[in-house]
Structure formats: structure tokens, C-alpha cells
PDB file of C-alpha atoms in Angstrom:
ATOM      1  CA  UNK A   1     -51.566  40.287  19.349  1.00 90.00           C
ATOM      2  CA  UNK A   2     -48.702  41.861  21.696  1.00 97.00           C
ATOM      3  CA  UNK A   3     -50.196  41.524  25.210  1.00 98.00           C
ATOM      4  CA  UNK A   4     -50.225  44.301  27.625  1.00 98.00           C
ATOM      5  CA  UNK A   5     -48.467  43.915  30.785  1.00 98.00           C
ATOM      6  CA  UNK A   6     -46.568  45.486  33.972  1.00 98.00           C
ATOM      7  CA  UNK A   7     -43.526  44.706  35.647  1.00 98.00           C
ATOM      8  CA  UNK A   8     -43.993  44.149  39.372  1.00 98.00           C
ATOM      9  CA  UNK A   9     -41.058  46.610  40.197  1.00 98.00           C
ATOM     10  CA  UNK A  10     -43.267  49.521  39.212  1.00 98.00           C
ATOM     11  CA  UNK A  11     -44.844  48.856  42.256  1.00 98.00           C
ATOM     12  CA  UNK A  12     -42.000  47.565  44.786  1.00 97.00           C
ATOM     13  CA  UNK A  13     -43.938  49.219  47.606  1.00 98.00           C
ATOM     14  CA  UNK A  14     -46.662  47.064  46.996  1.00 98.00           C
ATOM     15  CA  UNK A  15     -47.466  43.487  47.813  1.00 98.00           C
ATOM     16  CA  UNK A  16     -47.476  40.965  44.944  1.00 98.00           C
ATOM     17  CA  UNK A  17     -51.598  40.760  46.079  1.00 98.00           C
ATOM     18  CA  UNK A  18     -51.855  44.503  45.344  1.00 98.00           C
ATOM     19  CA  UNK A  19     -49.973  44.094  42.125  1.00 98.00           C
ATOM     20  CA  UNK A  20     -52.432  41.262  40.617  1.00 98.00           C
ATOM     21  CA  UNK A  21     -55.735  43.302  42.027  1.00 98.00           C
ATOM     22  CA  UNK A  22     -54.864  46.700  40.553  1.00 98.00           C
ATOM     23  CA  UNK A  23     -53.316  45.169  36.551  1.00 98.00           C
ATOM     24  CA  UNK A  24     -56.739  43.498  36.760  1.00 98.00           C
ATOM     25  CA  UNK A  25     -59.051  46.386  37.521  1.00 98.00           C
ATOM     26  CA  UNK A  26     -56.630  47.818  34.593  1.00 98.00           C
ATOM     27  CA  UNK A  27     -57.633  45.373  32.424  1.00 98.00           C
ATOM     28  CA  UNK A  28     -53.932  43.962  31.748  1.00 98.00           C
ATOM     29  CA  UNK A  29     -53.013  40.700  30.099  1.00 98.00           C
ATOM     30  CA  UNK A  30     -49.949  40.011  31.906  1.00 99.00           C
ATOM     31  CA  UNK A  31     -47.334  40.453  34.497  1.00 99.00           C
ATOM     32  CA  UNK A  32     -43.756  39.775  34.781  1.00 98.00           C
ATOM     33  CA  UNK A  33     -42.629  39.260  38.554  1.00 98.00           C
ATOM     34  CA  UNK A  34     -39.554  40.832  39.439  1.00 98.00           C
ATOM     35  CA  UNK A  35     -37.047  38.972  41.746  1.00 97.00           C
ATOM     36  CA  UNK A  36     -35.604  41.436  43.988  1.00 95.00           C
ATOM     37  CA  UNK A  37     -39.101  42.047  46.129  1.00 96.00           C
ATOM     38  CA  UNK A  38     -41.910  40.401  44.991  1.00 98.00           C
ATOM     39  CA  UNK A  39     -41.585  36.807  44.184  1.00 98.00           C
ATOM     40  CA  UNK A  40     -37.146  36.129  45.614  1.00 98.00           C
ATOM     41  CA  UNK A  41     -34.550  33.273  44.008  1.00 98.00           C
ATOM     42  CA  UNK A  42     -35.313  30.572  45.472  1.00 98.00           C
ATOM     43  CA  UNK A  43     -38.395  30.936  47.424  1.00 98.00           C
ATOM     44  CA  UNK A  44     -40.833  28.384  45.345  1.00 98.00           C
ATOM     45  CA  UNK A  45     -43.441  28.537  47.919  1.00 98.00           C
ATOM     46  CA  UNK A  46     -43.995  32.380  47.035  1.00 98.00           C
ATOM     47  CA  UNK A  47     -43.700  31.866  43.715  1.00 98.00           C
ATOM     48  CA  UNK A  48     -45.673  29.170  43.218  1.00 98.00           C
ATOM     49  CA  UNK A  49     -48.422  31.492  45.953  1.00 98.00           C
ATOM     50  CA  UNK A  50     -48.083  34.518  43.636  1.00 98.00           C
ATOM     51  CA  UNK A  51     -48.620  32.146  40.531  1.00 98.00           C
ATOM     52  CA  UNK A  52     -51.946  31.105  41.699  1.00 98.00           C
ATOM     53  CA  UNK A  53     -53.032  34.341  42.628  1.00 98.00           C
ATOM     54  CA  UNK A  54     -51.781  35.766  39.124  1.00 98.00           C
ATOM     55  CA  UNK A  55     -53.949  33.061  37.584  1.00 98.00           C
ATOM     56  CA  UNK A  56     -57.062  33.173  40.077  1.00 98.00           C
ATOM     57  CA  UNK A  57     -57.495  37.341  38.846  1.00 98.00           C
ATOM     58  CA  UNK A  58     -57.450  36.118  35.157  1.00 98.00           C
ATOM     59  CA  UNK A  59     -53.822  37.184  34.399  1.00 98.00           C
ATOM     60  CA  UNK A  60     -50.910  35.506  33.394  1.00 98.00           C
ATOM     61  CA  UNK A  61     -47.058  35.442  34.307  1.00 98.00           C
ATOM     62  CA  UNK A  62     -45.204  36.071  31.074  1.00 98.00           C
ATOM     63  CA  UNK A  63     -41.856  36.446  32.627  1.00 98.00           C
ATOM     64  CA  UNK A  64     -39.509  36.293  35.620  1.00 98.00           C
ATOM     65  CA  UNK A  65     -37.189  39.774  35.985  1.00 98.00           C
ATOM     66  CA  UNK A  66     -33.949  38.432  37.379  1.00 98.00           C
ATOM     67  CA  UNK A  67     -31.063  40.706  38.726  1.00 97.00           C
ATOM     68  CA  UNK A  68     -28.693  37.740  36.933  1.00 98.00           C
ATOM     69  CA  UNK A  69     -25.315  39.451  35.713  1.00 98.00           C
ATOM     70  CA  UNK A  70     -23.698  36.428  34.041  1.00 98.00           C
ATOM     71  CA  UNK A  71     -20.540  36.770  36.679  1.00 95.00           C
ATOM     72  CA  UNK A  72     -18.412  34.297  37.572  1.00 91.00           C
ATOM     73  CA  UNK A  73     -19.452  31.890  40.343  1.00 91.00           C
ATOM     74  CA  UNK A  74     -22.997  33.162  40.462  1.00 96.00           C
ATOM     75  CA  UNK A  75     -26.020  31.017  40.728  1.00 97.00           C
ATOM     76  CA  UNK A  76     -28.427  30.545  38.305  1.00 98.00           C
ATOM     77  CA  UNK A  77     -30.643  27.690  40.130  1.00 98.00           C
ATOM     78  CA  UNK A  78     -32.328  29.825  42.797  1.00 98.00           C
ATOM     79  CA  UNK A  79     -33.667  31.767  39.757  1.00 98.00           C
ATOM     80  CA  UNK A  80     -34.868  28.761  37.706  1.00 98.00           C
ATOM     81  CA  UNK A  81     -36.301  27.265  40.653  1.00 98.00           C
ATOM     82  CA  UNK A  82     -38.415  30.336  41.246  1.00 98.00           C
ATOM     83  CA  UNK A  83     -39.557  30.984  37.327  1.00 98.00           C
ATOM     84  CA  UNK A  84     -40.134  27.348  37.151  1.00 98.00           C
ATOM     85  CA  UNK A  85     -42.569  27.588  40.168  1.00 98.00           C
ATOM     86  CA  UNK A  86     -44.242  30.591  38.470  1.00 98.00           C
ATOM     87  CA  UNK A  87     -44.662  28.904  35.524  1.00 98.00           C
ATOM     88  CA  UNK A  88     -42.422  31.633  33.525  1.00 98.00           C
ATOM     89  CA  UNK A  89     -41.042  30.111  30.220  1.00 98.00           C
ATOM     90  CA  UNK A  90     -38.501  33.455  30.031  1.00 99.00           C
ATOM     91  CA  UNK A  91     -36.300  34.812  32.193  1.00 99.00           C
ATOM     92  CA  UNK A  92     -34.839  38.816  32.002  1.00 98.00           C
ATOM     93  CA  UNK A  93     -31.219  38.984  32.389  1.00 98.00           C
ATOM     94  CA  UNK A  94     -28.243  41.218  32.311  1.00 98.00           C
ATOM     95  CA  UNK A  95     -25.343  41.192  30.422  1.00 98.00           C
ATOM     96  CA  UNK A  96     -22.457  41.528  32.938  1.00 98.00           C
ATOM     97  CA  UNK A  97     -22.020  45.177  35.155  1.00 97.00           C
ATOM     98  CA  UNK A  98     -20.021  46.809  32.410  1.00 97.00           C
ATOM     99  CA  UNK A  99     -20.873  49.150  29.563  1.00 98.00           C
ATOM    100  CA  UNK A 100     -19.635  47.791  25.864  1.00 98.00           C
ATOM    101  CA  UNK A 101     -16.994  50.612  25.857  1.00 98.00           C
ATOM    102  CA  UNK A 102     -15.453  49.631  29.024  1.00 98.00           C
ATOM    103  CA  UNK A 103     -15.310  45.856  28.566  1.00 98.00           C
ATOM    104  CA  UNK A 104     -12.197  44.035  27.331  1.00 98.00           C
ATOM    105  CA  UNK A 105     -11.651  40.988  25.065  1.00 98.00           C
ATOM    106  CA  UNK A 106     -11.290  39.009  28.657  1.00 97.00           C
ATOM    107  CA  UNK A 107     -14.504  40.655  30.281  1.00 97.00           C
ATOM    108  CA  UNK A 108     -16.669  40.269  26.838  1.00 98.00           C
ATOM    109  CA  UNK A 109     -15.326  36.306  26.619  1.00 98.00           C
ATOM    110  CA  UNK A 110     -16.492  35.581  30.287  1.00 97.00           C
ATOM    111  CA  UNK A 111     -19.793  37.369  29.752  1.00 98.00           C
ATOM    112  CA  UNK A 112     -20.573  35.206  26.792  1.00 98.00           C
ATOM    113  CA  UNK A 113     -19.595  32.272  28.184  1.00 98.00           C
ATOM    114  CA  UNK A 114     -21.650  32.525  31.388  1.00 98.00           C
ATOM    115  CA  UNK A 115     -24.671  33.357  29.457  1.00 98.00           C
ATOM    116  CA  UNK A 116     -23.879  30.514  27.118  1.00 98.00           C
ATOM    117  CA  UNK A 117     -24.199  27.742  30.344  1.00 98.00           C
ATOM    118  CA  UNK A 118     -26.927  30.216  31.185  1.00 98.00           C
ATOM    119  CA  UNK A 119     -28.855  29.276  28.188  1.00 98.00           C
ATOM    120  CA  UNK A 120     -27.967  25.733  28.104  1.00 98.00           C
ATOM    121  CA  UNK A 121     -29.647  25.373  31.955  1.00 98.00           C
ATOM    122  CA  UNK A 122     -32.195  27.495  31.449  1.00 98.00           C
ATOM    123  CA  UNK A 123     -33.162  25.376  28.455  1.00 98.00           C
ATOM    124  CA  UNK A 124     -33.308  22.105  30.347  1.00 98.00           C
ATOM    125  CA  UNK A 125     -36.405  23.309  31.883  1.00 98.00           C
ATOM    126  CA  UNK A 126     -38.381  24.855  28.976  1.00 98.00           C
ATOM    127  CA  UNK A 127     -36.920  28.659  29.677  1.00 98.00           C
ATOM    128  CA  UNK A 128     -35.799  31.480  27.775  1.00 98.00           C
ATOM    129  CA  UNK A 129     -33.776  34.174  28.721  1.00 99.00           C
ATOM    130  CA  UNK A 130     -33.719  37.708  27.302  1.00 99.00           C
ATOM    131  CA  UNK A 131     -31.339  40.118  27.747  1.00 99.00           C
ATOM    132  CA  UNK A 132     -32.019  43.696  29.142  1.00 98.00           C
ATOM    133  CA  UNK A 133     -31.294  46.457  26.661  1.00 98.00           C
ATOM    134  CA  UNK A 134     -29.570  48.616  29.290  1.00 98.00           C
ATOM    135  CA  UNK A 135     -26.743  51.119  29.711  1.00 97.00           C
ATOM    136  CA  UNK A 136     -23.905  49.448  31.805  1.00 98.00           C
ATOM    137  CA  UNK A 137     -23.977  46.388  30.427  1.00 98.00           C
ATOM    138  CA  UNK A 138     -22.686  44.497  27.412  1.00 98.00           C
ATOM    139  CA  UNK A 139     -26.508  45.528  25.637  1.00 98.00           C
ATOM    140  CA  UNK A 140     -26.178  48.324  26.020  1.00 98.00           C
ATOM    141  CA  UNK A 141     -26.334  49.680  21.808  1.00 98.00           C
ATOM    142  CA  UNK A 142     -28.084  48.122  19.034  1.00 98.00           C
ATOM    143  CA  UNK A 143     -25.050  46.808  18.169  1.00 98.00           C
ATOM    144  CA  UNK A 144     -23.538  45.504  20.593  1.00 98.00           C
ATOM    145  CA  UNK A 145     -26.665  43.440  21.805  1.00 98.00           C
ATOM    146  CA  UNK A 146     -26.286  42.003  18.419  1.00 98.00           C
ATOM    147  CA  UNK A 147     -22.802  41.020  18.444  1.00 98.00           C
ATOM    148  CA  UNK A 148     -23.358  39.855  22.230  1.00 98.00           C
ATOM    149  CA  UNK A 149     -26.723  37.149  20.461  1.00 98.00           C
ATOM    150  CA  UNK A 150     -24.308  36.705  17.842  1.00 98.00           C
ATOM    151  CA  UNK A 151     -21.290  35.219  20.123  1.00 98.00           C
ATOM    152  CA  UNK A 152     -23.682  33.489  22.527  1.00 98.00           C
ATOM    153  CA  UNK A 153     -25.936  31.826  19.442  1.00 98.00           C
ATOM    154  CA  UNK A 154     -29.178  30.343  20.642  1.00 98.00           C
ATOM    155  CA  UNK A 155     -32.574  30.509  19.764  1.00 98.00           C
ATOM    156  CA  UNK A 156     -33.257  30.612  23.359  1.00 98.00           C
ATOM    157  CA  UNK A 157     -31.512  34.039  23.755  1.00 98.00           C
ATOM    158  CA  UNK A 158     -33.840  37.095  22.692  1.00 98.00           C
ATOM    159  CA  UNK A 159     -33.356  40.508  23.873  1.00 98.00           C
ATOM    160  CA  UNK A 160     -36.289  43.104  25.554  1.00 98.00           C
ATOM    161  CA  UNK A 161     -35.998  46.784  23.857  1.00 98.00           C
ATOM    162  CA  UNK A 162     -36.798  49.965  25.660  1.00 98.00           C
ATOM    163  CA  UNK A 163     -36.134  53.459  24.539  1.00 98.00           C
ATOM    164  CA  UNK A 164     -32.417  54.934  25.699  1.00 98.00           C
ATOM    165  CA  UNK A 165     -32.282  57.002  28.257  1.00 97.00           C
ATOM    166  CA  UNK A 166     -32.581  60.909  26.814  1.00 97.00           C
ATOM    167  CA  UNK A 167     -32.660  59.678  22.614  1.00 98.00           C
ATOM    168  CA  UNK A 168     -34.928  61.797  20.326  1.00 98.00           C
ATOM    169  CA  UNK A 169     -37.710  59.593  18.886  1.00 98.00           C
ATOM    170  CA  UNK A 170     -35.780  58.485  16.107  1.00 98.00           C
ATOM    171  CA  UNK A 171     -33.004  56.854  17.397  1.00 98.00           C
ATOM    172  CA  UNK A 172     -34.860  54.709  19.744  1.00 98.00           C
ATOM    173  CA  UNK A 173     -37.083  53.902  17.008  1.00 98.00           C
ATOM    174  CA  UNK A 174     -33.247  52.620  14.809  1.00 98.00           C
ATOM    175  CA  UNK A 175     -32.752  50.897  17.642  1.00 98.00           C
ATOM    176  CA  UNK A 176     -35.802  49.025  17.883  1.00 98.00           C
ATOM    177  CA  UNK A 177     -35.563  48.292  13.950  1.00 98.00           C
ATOM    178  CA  UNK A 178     -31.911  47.112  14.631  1.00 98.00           C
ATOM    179  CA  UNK A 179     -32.970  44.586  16.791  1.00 98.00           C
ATOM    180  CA  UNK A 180     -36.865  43.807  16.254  1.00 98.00           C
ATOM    181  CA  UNK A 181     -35.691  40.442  15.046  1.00 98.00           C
ATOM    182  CA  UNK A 182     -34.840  39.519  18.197  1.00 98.00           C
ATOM    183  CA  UNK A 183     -37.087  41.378  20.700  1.00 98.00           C
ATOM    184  CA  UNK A 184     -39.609  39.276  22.608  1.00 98.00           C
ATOM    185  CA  UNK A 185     -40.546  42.350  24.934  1.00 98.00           C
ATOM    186  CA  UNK A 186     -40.558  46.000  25.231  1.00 98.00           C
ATOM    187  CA  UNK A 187     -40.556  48.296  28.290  1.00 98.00           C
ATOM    188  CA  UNK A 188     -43.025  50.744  28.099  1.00 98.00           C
ATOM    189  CA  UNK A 189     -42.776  54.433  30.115  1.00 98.00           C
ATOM    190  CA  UNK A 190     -42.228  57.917  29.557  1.00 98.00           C
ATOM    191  CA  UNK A 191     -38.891  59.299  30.346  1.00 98.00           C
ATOM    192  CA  UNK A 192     -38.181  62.945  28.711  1.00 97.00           C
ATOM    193  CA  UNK A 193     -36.057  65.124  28.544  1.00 97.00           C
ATOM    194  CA  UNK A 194     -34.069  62.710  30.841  1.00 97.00           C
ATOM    195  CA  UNK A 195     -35.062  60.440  33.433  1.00 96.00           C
ATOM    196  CA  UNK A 196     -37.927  62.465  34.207  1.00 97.00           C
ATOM    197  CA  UNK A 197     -40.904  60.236  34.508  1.00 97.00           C
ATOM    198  CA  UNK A 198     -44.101  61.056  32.213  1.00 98.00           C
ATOM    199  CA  UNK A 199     -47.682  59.820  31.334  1.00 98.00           C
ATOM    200  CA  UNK A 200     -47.209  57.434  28.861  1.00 98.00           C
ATOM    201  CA  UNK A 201     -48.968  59.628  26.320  1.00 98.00           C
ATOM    202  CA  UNK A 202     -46.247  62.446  26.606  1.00 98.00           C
ATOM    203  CA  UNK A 203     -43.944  60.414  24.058  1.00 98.00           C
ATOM    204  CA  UNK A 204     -46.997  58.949  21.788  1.00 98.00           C
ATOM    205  CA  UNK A 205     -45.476  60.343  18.650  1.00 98.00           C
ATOM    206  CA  UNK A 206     -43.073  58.112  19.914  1.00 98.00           C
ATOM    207  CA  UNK A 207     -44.922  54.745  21.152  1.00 98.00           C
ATOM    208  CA  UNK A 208     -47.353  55.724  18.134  1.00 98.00           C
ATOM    209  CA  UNK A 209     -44.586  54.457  15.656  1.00 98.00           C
ATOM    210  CA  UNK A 210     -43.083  52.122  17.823  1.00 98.00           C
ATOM    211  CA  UNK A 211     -45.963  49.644  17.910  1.00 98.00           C
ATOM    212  CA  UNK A 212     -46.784  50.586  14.039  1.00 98.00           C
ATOM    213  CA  UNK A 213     -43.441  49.260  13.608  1.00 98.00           C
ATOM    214  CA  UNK A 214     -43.639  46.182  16.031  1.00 97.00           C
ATOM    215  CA  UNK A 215     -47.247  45.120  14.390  1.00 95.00           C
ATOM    216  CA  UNK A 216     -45.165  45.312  11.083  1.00 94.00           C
ATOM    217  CA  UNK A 217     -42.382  43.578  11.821  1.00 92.00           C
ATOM    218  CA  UNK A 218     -42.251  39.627  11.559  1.00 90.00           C
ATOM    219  CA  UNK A 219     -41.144  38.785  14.670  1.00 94.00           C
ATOM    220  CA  UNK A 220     -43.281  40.340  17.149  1.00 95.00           C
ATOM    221  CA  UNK A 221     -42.620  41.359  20.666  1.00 98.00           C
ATOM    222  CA  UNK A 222     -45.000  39.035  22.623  1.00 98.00           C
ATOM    223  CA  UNK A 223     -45.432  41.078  25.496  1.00 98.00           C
ATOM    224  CA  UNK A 224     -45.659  44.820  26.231  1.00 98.00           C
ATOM    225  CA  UNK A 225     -44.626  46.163  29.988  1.00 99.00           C
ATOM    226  CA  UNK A 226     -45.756  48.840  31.437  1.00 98.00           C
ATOM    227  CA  UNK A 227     -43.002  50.272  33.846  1.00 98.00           C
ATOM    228  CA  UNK A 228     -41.904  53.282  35.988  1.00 97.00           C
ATOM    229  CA  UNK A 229     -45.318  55.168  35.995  1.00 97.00           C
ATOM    230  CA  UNK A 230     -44.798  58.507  37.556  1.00 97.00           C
ATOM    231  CA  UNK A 231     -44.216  58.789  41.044  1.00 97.00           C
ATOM    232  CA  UNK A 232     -44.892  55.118  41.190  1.00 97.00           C
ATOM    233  CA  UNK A 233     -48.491  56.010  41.803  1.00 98.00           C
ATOM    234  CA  UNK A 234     -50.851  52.756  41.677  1.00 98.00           C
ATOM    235  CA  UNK A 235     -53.743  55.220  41.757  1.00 98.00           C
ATOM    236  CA  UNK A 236     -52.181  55.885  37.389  1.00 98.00           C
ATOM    237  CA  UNK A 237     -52.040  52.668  36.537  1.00 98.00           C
ATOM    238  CA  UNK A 238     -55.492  52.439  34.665  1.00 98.00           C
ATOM    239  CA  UNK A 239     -55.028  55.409  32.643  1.00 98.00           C
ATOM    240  CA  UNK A 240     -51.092  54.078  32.043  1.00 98.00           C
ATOM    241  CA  UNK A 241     -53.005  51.014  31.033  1.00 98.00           C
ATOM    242  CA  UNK A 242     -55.762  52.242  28.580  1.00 98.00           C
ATOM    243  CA  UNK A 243     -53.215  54.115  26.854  1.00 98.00           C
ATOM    244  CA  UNK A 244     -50.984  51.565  26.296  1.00 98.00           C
ATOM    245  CA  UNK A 245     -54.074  49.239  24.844  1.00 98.00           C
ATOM    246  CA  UNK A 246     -54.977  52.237  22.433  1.00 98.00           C
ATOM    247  CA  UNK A 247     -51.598  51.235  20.830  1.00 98.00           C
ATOM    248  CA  UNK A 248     -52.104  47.839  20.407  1.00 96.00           C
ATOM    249  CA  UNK A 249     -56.183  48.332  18.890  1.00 82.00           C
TER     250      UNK A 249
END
């Protein structure tokens, strides 16, 4: 079963305490605690806090949403220290700061390489780390988040999905098939005709398929994350929430 979940940044106005009461009242499975407000590298006292409090309200912490960008000479440790705290075995990352058609040999070699040691350190401790699917970076096309899990080459590397900013239905839904072999999470919102933020139910044609597809496929995504809910409102997150468990009866 792919587990419903949010991602704390939905809610960056909120404390991580408001975060764990209101996924619970929506009857959520999961959360994954983003690093630039909620739960910061580093700070294993608050992650370890926001751990017990995700456990204590019958939830659990399926992942730790870095800001990583694989450059040179940044630090990966703060971030393990605080997903180890948490108890998250996978870690989102980025794939450098530029998009696939602005990168050169040198920038795609030193991308691959960082996320390579990335990997390798990450592993030490029992972690993952997952890519984000996202424009302005290296992932950002089916196929170049292949190439980019081809060149690094680890088990340990899996990429999230998430439909592309302004694609019809059916191109999203390639993209997904591209890479379902590889996708341990989705995120899950509404964006049409642009960045316009929707009820989740505005694209179900499109969600509709997607988890038909996802239940389908072999490998699974484990964990499905509810993010940018319109207006950030906390007051939609239950009906965000029972829509996105319709999909996954």
C-alpha cells in the first residue's frame, strides 16, 4: 500500500506541533520534514523533538526534504545528522542549480560525482537519497533523471516524480512511466493551467491514472505527499487528505 503523506513545507507558517496535530486529524500515514524551517541541518535536538512528537500522534517520518545541491564544498553531515535523529532512512535532494540544457560535460561530471560521495555517506548510516524531479536541475526530464541514476549507479539513489509544471495529463503521466522504476515518492497537488494552485480533485482525471498506474507498476512509490494546498490553508488539509486516500482505496 502507497502511504499517504504531507510535506512539512506546505505548511512553513506553521510549527512542526501544528503540522503533526492537523495530518493526524487528517488521518495521514506520514510526513516528510523539510529542512529549511521545520526540523534545520544540524539541529538533532529538534529533530530528534519533532521525531517523538511525529511518533506520539501515530504518524511516521518517511523522509527528510533537504535543500542539498550536490555543489562543491558543501556539507552533507549537518543533513545526515538531522535525518538520522528523525529516524528518516531517505533523504530528498537536488541535482545541482542548473537545468539539463544549460549544464556542460564539466558541470554534469561534478554533479555526479558529488552525489556519488553523497550516496556512499549517506549509505554508511542506513539512508537513501532521492532526487527531486524538478526544473533547474540536472532531473529535470524523464530522461535526463535517467541518465543522471545511470552515471551515479546505486541502488541507494531513487528519484520522487511530480507532474511538470503546465504538461497536459499525458505527458506527466510518460513521465511517470519513464521513470516508475525508480520512483520511491510522488508529490501530490494541483497546479493548472500553470502554477495556479487547485483542490487536488481539479486534475483527478489526472491523479485517477496516475495511481492506477503506480498500483500497476512493480516498483511502487512507497509514499504519497501531499504538497502546496491552495493558499497554504491548514483549514484544506482534510479534504486534500480524503481525496488523496480515495486514490489509494
Amino acid at each position: 500500500m502507497i502511504r499517504a503523506g504531507l510535506c512539512s513545507v506546505t505548511f512553513r507558517q506553521l510549527t512542526a506541533e501544528q503540522i503533526v496535530d492537523a495530518a493526524a486529524r487528517a488521518q495521514l500515514d506520514v510526513i516528510e520534514w523539510g529542512g529549511d524551517v521545520h526540523v534545520p541541518p544540524g539541529d538533532t535536538a529538534r529533530a530528534v523533538e519533532v521525531a517523538r512528537v511525529t511518533a506520539d500522534a501515530g504518524l511516521a517520518v518517511c523522509s527528510y526534504g533537504s535543500y542539498f545541491r550536490a555543489s562543491a564544498g558543501e556539507d552533507l553531515t549537518p543533513i545526515l545528522d538531522s535525518a538520522e535523529a528523525l529516524g528518516a532512512d531517505r533523504i530528498r535532494i537536488w541535482a545541482g542549480s542548473l537545468g539539463s540544457a544549460d549544464a556542460s560535460a564539466q558541470d554534469w561530471g561534478r554533479t555526479v560525482d558529488r552525489i556519488q560521495d553523497a550516496v556512499a555517506a549517506a549509505s554508511t548510516r542506513g539512508i537513501t537519497l532521492a532526487l527531486e524531479f524538478h526544473s533547474g536541475t540536472l532531473a529535470d526530464t524523464a530522461p535526463t533523471t535517467l541518465r543522471l541514476l545511470a552515471d551515479v549507479d546505486s541502488s541507494a539513489l531513487t528519484t520522487y516524480w511530480q507532474p511538470t509544471v503546465a504538461a497536459p495529463d499525458d505527458v506527466a503521466l510518460d513521465e511517470y512511466a519513464t521513470l516508475s522504476a525508480h520512483v520511491s515518492a510522488a508529490h501530490v497537488f494541483s497546479w493548472w493551467p500553470v502554477k495556479e494552485r487547485l483542490p487536488l480533485h481539479a486534475r483527478d482525471g489526472l491523479w485517477r491514472r496516475f495511481f492506477e498506474a503506480a498500483a500497476a507498476a512493480d516498483h511502487r512509490p512507497r509514499d504519497a505527499l501531499l504538497e502546496f494546498i491552495p493558499g497554504a490553508d491548514p483549514d484544506l488539509l482534510a479534504a486534500e487528505a480524503a481525496t488523496l486516500r480515495s486514490y489509494l482505496v
